[in-house]
Amino acid sequence: MNSTAHQVIKCRVEVPAVAWEAGKPLVIEEVEVAPPQAMEVRVKILFTSLCHTDVYFWEAKGQTPVFPRILGHEAAGIVESVGEGVTDLQPGDHVLPVFTGECKECDHCKSEESNMCRLKELLQLRCSLSPANSPSRNICSRFSINGKPIYHFLGTSTFSEYTVVHVGCLAKINPLAPLETVCVLSCGISTGFGATVNVAKPKKGSTDSVFGLGAVGLAAAEGARVSGASRIIGVDLDRFEQAKKFGVTEFVNPKDYDRPVQEVIAEMTGGGVGRSVECTGNINAMISAFEWLGCVGVLVGVPYMDDVFKTSPVNFLCERTLKGTEVFTKKRGVCFYGCLMVQELELEKFVTHEVPFSEINKAFDLMFRGEGLRCLVRMEH
């Protein structure tokens, strides 16, 4: 792999897939990928998958459109080359891109209680890569087509045969871990699992609830199961049979009732649940997850930018706790190694479809139809 180090790589015509306009199918293009600069790493992506976050930015609803760009942030690959100053990784290492980042130098990284590294602002919000410690707001891209820069996405851009990532946005993993399954761990799955295990912290034998039974919600349910919860109530419009595989013991479909779902759960449980994790991003679901529960509510779903969450202060005076979570809920290395070491977290259960990269738009179709959990996209090397 080192034969390409320090050289511009022209990705094969099959990949990357470039989003040129909001809501339009991705286009397979030949893209030049520049060598990594200081504190950057160039990664050969082997597997990637589609997450609702990719769709959210692809649709560009309620936000400033940024195009053309290369989407993708759930992936697994191998380090191809490293830039100046990179000492933690070397060519051949197996890695997962992590869009939240961990620079290890800012106040957030030095805190045991925060996961909001400054790299999030530097890389996510700028839609580009910036030289180490650069205050510049200029777009700094490693992707180009005929000399025209292509925007990065969340500092990862994994819908590409090769991508360039800040070293702080990569987690080294055990080379024995199967890349085709751990690639789904780098965002949604670990978010749901971590929100339950690290934030909600269910007690053994507890009764808990999960709102939204997509991939993130089922990972949250899996976290409750691993933690020893005896009753896990899933709230969604379907997927109960699938949810049983992830520990959900009871199911509530809001459409089956003519009253608020929190009242239904309160009646089922004799007053409320111990922990409630909300994974939909729907404001009404957030209110339901927080109210009428006994102890801790955790918000995971991402609402639209203009949404407002309202609840009575009395809910807090009654010793209810509401928490939020930012991907993984612990430092990225701790979370990844922790999740990979928990044998009960059967990641293969989340991969329900697989397509070659040339058919990546099928992954979008599957998500819009609500079919499956995660669609694995295999690079065609």
Tab-separated table of C-alpha atoms in Angstrom, residues 113-374:
chain	number	residue	atom	x	y	z
A	113	GLU	CA	-17.318	14.593	31.380
A	114	SER	CA	-17.280	15.988	27.836
A	115	ASN	CA	-17.166	14.439	24.383
A	116	MET	CA	-17.403	17.724	22.443
A	117	CYS	CA	-13.896	18.023	20.987
A	118	ARG	CA	-12.995	21.212	19.082
A	119	LEU	CA	-12.481	19.071	15.979
A	120	LYS	CA	-16.246	18.952	15.622
A	121	GLU	CA	-16.291	22.673	14.824
A	122	LEU	CA	-13.098	22.589	12.796
A	123	LEU	CA	-14.086	19.686	10.565
A	124	GLN	CA	-17.842	19.187	10.680
A	125	LEU	CA	-19.041	22.759	10.388
A	126	ARG	CA	-16.457	23.855	7.825
A	127	CYS	CA	-17.204	20.928	5.507
A	128	SER	CA	-13.473	20.686	4.851
A	129	LEU	CA	-10.152	19.695	6.320
A	130	SER	CA	-8.046	22.436	7.910
A	131	PRO	CA	-4.304	22.349	8.573
A	132	ALA	CA	-3.471	21.528	12.180
A	133	ASN	CA	-4.171	24.432	14.549
A	134	SER	CA	-5.218	26.677	11.661
A	135	PRO	CA	-7.779	29.385	12.508
A	136	SER	CA	-8.524	29.830	8.796
A	137	ARG	CA	-12.133	29.530	7.680
A	138	ASN	CA	-11.189	28.875	4.063
A	139	ILE	CA	-12.291	25.616	2.499
A	140	CYS	CA	-9.400	23.199	2.507
A	141	SER	CA	-10.269	20.063	0.554
A	142	ARG	CA	-8.298	16.938	-0.327
A	143	PHE	CA	-10.871	15.999	-3.013
A	144	SER	CA	-11.042	17.542	-6.481
A	145	ILE	CA	-12.447	16.931	-9.957
A	146	ASN	CA	-10.597	18.642	-12.794
A	147	GLY	CA	-9.131	21.063	-10.286
A	148	LYS	CA	-12.474	21.932	-8.683
A	149	PRO	CA	-12.588	21.247	-4.905
A	150	ILE	CA	-15.239	18.833	-3.585
A	151	TYR	CA	-16.536	19.451	-0.065
A	152	HIS	CA	-15.820	17.006	2.746
A	153	PHE	CA	-18.581	15.689	5.008
A	154	LEU	CA	-18.272	15.521	8.808
A	155	GLY	CA	-14.515	15.242	8.378
A	156	THR	CA	-14.874	11.662	7.090
A	157	SER	CA	-16.394	11.376	3.558
A	158	THR	CA	-16.433	7.590	3.391
A	159	PHE	CA	-18.387	7.244	0.129
A	160	SER	CA	-15.027	7.107	-1.585
A	161	GLU	CA	-12.427	4.458	-2.323
A	162	TYR	CA	-9.880	6.671	-0.542
A	163	THR	CA	-10.506	9.480	1.918
A	164	VAL	CA	-8.343	11.828	3.986
A	165	VAL	CA	-9.194	12.194	7.669
A	166	HIS	CA	-7.699	14.106	10.590
A	167	VAL	CA	-5.865	11.624	12.821
A	168	GLY	CA	-8.104	12.649	15.712
A	169	CYS	CA	-11.112	11.330	13.784
A	170	LEU	CA	-9.864	7.762	13.477
A	171	ALA	CA	-10.114	4.911	15.967
A	172	LYS	CA	-7.638	2.069	15.627
A	173	ILE	CA	-9.272	-1.328	16.027
A	174	ASN	CA	-8.136	-4.896	16.480
A	175	PRO	CA	-7.096	-6.269	13.052
A	176	LEU	CA	-8.965	-9.482	13.869
A	177	ALA	CA	-12.297	-7.644	14.079
A	178	PRO	CA	-14.375	-8.234	10.902
A	179	LEU	CA	-14.438	-4.910	9.067
A	180	GLU	CA	-17.684	-5.751	7.258
A	181	THR	CA	-19.594	-5.732	10.541
A	182	VAL	CA	-17.689	-3.269	12.753
A	183	CYS	CA	-18.091	-0.562	10.092
A	184	VAL	CA	-21.655	-0.004	11.345
A	185	LEU	CA	-20.327	0.669	14.858
A	186	SER	CA	-18.770	4.021	14.069
A	187	CYS	CA	-21.908	6.121	14.518
A	188	GLY	CA	-25.523	5.088	15.030
A	189	ILE	CA	-25.074	1.684	16.635
A	190	SER	CA	-22.494	2.833	19.153
A	191	THR	CA	-24.561	5.970	19.811
A	192	GLY	CA	-27.659	3.994	20.804
A	193	PHE	CA	-25.715	1.399	22.742
A	194	GLY	CA	-23.599	4.026	24.505
A	195	ALA	CA	-26.617	6.204	25.327
A	196	THR	CA	-28.095	3.341	27.307
A	197	VAL	CA	-24.991	1.803	28.864
A	198	ASN	CA	-23.014	4.990	29.575
A	199	VAL	CA	-25.725	7.631	30.115
A	200	ALA	CA	-29.023	6.000	31.087
A	201	LYS	CA	-27.212	3.236	33.022
A	202	PRO	CA	-30.137	0.838	33.597
A	203	LYS	CA	-30.193	-1.144	36.814
A	204	LYS	CA	-30.232	-4.925	36.737
A	205	GLY	CA	-33.826	-6.118	36.713
A	206	SER	CA	-35.156	-2.664	35.754
A	207	THR	CA	-38.026	-1.753	33.439
A	208	ASP	CA	-36.981	0.601	30.656
A	209	SER	CA	-38.359	2.006	27.406
A	210	VAL	CA	-36.958	2.880	23.989
A	211	PHE	CA	-38.743	5.267	21.620
A	212	GLY	CA	-37.983	4.488	17.982
A	213	LEU	CA	-36.870	1.028	16.865
A	214	GLY	CA	-34.601	1.852	13.989
A	215	ALA	CA	-30.943	0.830	14.114
A	216	VAL	CA	-30.104	3.371	16.839
A	217	GLY	CA	-33.126	2.448	18.959
A	218	LEU	CA	-32.454	-1.263	18.658
A	219	ALA	CA	-28.855	-0.632	19.704
A	220	ALA	CA	-30.241	1.225	22.731
A	221	ALA	CA	-32.445	-1.773	23.500
A	222	GLU	CA	-29.429	-4.026	23.140
A	223	GLY	CA	-27.636	-1.863	25.687
A	224	ALA	CA	-30.519	-2.271	28.119
A	225	ARG	CA	-30.492	-6.014	27.603
A	226	VAL	CA	-26.738	-6.262	28.163
A	227	SER	CA	-27.155	-4.131	31.302
A	228	GLY	CA	-29.618	-6.637	32.735
A	229	ALA	CA	-32.986	-4.903	32.278
A	230	SER	CA	-35.834	-7.373	32.758
A	231	ARG	CA	-38.512	-5.422	30.836
A	232	ILE	CA	-37.736	-3.369	27.736
A	233	ILE	CA	-40.738	-1.587	26.210
A	234	GLY	CA	-40.296	-0.579	22.589
A	235	VAL	CA	-42.364	2.271	21.119
A	236	ASP	CA	-42.749	2.400	17.345
A	237	LEU	CA	-45.224	1.860	14.519
A	238	ASP	CA	-43.723	-1.498	13.481
A	239	ARG	CA	-40.599	-3.718	13.798
A	240	PHE	CA	-41.693	-5.538	16.959
A	241	GLU	CA	-40.763	-8.976	15.634
A	242	GLN	CA	-37.339	-7.668	14.649
A	243	ALA	CA	-36.993	-5.856	17.982
A	244	LYS	CA	-37.365	-9.105	19.924
A	245	LYS	CA	-33.910	-10.111	18.676
A	246	PHE	CA	-32.477	-7.071	20.479
A	247	GLY	CA	-34.074	-7.651	23.866
A	248	VAL	CA	-37.399	-5.790	23.502
A	249	THR	CA	-39.963	-7.673	25.585
A	250	GLU	CA	-43.075	-5.527	25.054
A	251	PHE	CA	-44.299	-3.257	22.319
A	252	VAL	CA	-46.457	-0.122	22.146
A	253	ASN	CA	-47.791	1.257	18.869
A	254	PRO	CA	-49.023	4.846	19.485
A	255	LYS	CA	-51.607	4.436	16.710
A	256	ASP	CA	-53.366	1.754	18.742
A	257	TYR	CA	-54.376	4.261	21.424
A	258	ASP	CA	-56.402	7.449	21.606
A	259	ARG	CA	-54.343	8.866	24.478
A	260	PRO	CA	-50.705	9.894	24.976
A	261	VAL	CA	-48.312	6.967	24.852
A	262	GLN	CA	-46.720	8.011	28.159
A	263	GLU	CA	-50.046	7.356	29.859
A	264	VAL	CA	-50.150	3.912	28.300
A	265	ILE	CA	-46.667	3.096	29.552
A	266	ALA	CA	-47.449	4.474	33.017
A	267	GLU	CA	-50.444	2.139	33.187
A	268	MET	CA	-48.432	-0.847	31.944
A	269	THR	CA	-45.703	-0.303	34.511
A	270	GLY	CA	-47.643	0.969	37.497
A	271	GLY	CA	-46.259	4.488	37.329
A	272	GLY	CA	-43.432	4.682	34.792
A	273	VAL	CA	-40.112	3.209	33.753
A	274	GLY	CA	-36.678	3.576	35.287
A	275	ARG	CA	-34.876	4.680	32.122
A	276	SER	CA	-36.231	5.951	28.808
A	277	VAL	CA	-34.156	6.493	25.658
A	278	GLU	CA	-35.592	8.536	22.784
A	279	CYS	CA	-34.186	7.715	19.323
A	280	THR	CA	-36.567	9.354	16.839
A	281	GLY	CA	-35.825	13.079	16.878
A	282	ASN	CA	-39.571	13.706	17.070
A	283	ILE	CA	-40.470	16.405	19.602
A	284	ASN	CA	-43.638	14.639	20.752
A	285	ALA	CA	-41.698	11.422	21.290
A	286	MET	CA	-39.136	13.353	23.329
A	287	ILE	CA	-41.859	14.689	25.596
A	288	SER	CA	-43.353	11.214	25.974
A	289	ALA	CA	-39.955	9.704	26.761
A	290	PHE	CA	-39.285	12.274	29.473
A	291	GLU	CA	-42.666	12.666	31.131
A	292	TRP	CA	-44.264	9.860	33.144
A	293	LEU	CA	-41.006	8.069	33.736
A	294	GLY	CA	-39.469	7.344	37.081
A	295	CYS	CA	-35.836	8.389	36.804
A	296	VAL	CA	-33.690	9.222	33.752
A	297	GLY	CA	-34.602	10.244	30.188
A	298	VAL	CA	-31.935	10.349	27.471
A	299	LEU	CA	-32.382	12.158	24.150
A	300	VAL	CA	-30.540	10.619	21.195
A	301	GLY	CA	-32.654	11.509	18.142
A	302	VAL	CA	-31.741	14.691	16.252
A	303	PRO	CA	-34.698	17.094	15.736
A	304	TYR	CA	-34.984	19.758	13.043
A	305	MET	CA	-33.088	22.946	13.819
A	306	ASP	CA	-36.178	25.045	14.564
A	307	ASP	CA	-37.896	22.485	16.810
A	308	VAL	CA	-38.555	23.479	20.414
A	309	PHE	CA	-38.814	21.121	23.359
A	310	LYS	CA	-41.255	22.219	26.078
A	311	THR	CA	-42.064	20.581	29.394
A	312	SER	CA	-43.185	21.676	32.830
A	313	PRO	CA	-40.499	22.537	35.418
A	314	VAL	CA	-42.473	20.338	37.812
A	315	ASN	CA	-41.051	17.322	35.982
A	316	PHE	CA	-37.579	18.304	37.203
A	317	LEU	CA	-38.814	19.135	40.709
A	318	CYS	CA	-40.130	15.564	40.859
A	319	GLU	CA	-36.498	14.418	40.557
A	320	ARG	CA	-36.677	13.388	36.936
A	321	THR	CA	-33.445	13.777	34.987
A	322	LEU	CA	-33.165	14.641	31.286
A	323	LYS	CA	-29.869	14.122	29.498
A	324	GLY	CA	-28.533	14.461	25.992
A	325	THR	CA	-25.775	12.505	24.313
A	326	GLU	CA	-23.219	13.224	21.611
A	327	VAL	CA	-22.194	10.065	19.761
A	328	PHE	CA	-20.607	7.295	21.833
A	329	THR	CA	-20.960	9.207	25.126
A	330	LYS	CA	-17.386	8.334	26.032
A	331	LYS	CA	-14.025	8.946	24.460
A	332	ARG	CA	-13.955	7.215	21.093
A	333	GLY	CA	-11.197	4.731	21.910
A	334	VAL	CA	-12.828	3.654	25.168
A	335	CYS	CA	-16.188	3.197	23.498
A	336	PHE	CA	-14.961	1.251	20.494
A	337	TYR	CA	-12.794	-1.120	22.444
A	338	GLY	CA	-15.538	-1.480	25.034
A	339	CYS	CA	-18.199	-2.316	22.462
A	340	LEU	CA	-15.969	-4.717	20.581
A	341	MET	CA	-15.130	-6.540	23.801
A	342	VAL	CA	-18.789	-7.068	24.712
A	343	GLN	CA	-19.456	-10.387	22.997
A	344	GLU	CA	-23.193	-10.048	23.546
A	345	LEU	CA	-23.310	-7.078	21.155
A	346	GLU	CA	-23.892	-9.065	17.968
A	347	LEU	CA	-23.187	-6.464	15.299
A	348	GLU	CA	-24.104	-8.766	12.427
A	349	LYS	CA	-27.755	-8.496	13.493
A	350	PHE	CA	-27.759	-4.872	12.353
A	351	VAL	CA	-26.584	-5.608	8.785
A	352	THR	CA	-29.749	-6.577	6.905
A	353	HIS	CA	-28.749	-5.727	3.302
A	354	GLU	CA	-25.601	-5.501	1.202
A	355	VAL	CA	-24.928	-3.799	-2.132
A	356	PRO	CA	-21.802	-3.134	-4.212
A	357	PHE	CA	-20.652	0.470	-4.223
A	358	SER	CA	-21.807	0.961	-7.823
A	359	GLU	CA	-25.375	0.481	-6.514
A	360	ILE	CA	-25.098	2.809	-3.513
A	361	ASN	CA	-28.280	4.646	-4.477
A	362	LYS	CA	-30.164	1.413	-3.688
A	363	ALA	CA	-29.129	1.919	-0.056
A	364	PHE	CA	-31.006	5.239	-0.101
A	365	ASP	CA	-34.060	3.523	-1.578
A	366	LEU	CA	-34.000	0.846	1.124
A	367	MET	CA	-33.848	3.483	3.860
A	368	PHE	CA	-36.711	5.512	2.405
A	369	ARG	CA	-38.845	2.371	2.192
A	370	GLY	CA	-38.033	1.554	5.805
A	371	GLU	CA	-36.579	-1.814	4.861
A	372	GLY	CA	-33.884	-3.241	7.082
A	373	LEU	CA	-31.523	-1.572	9.536
A	374	ARG	CA	-28.131	-1.044	7.961
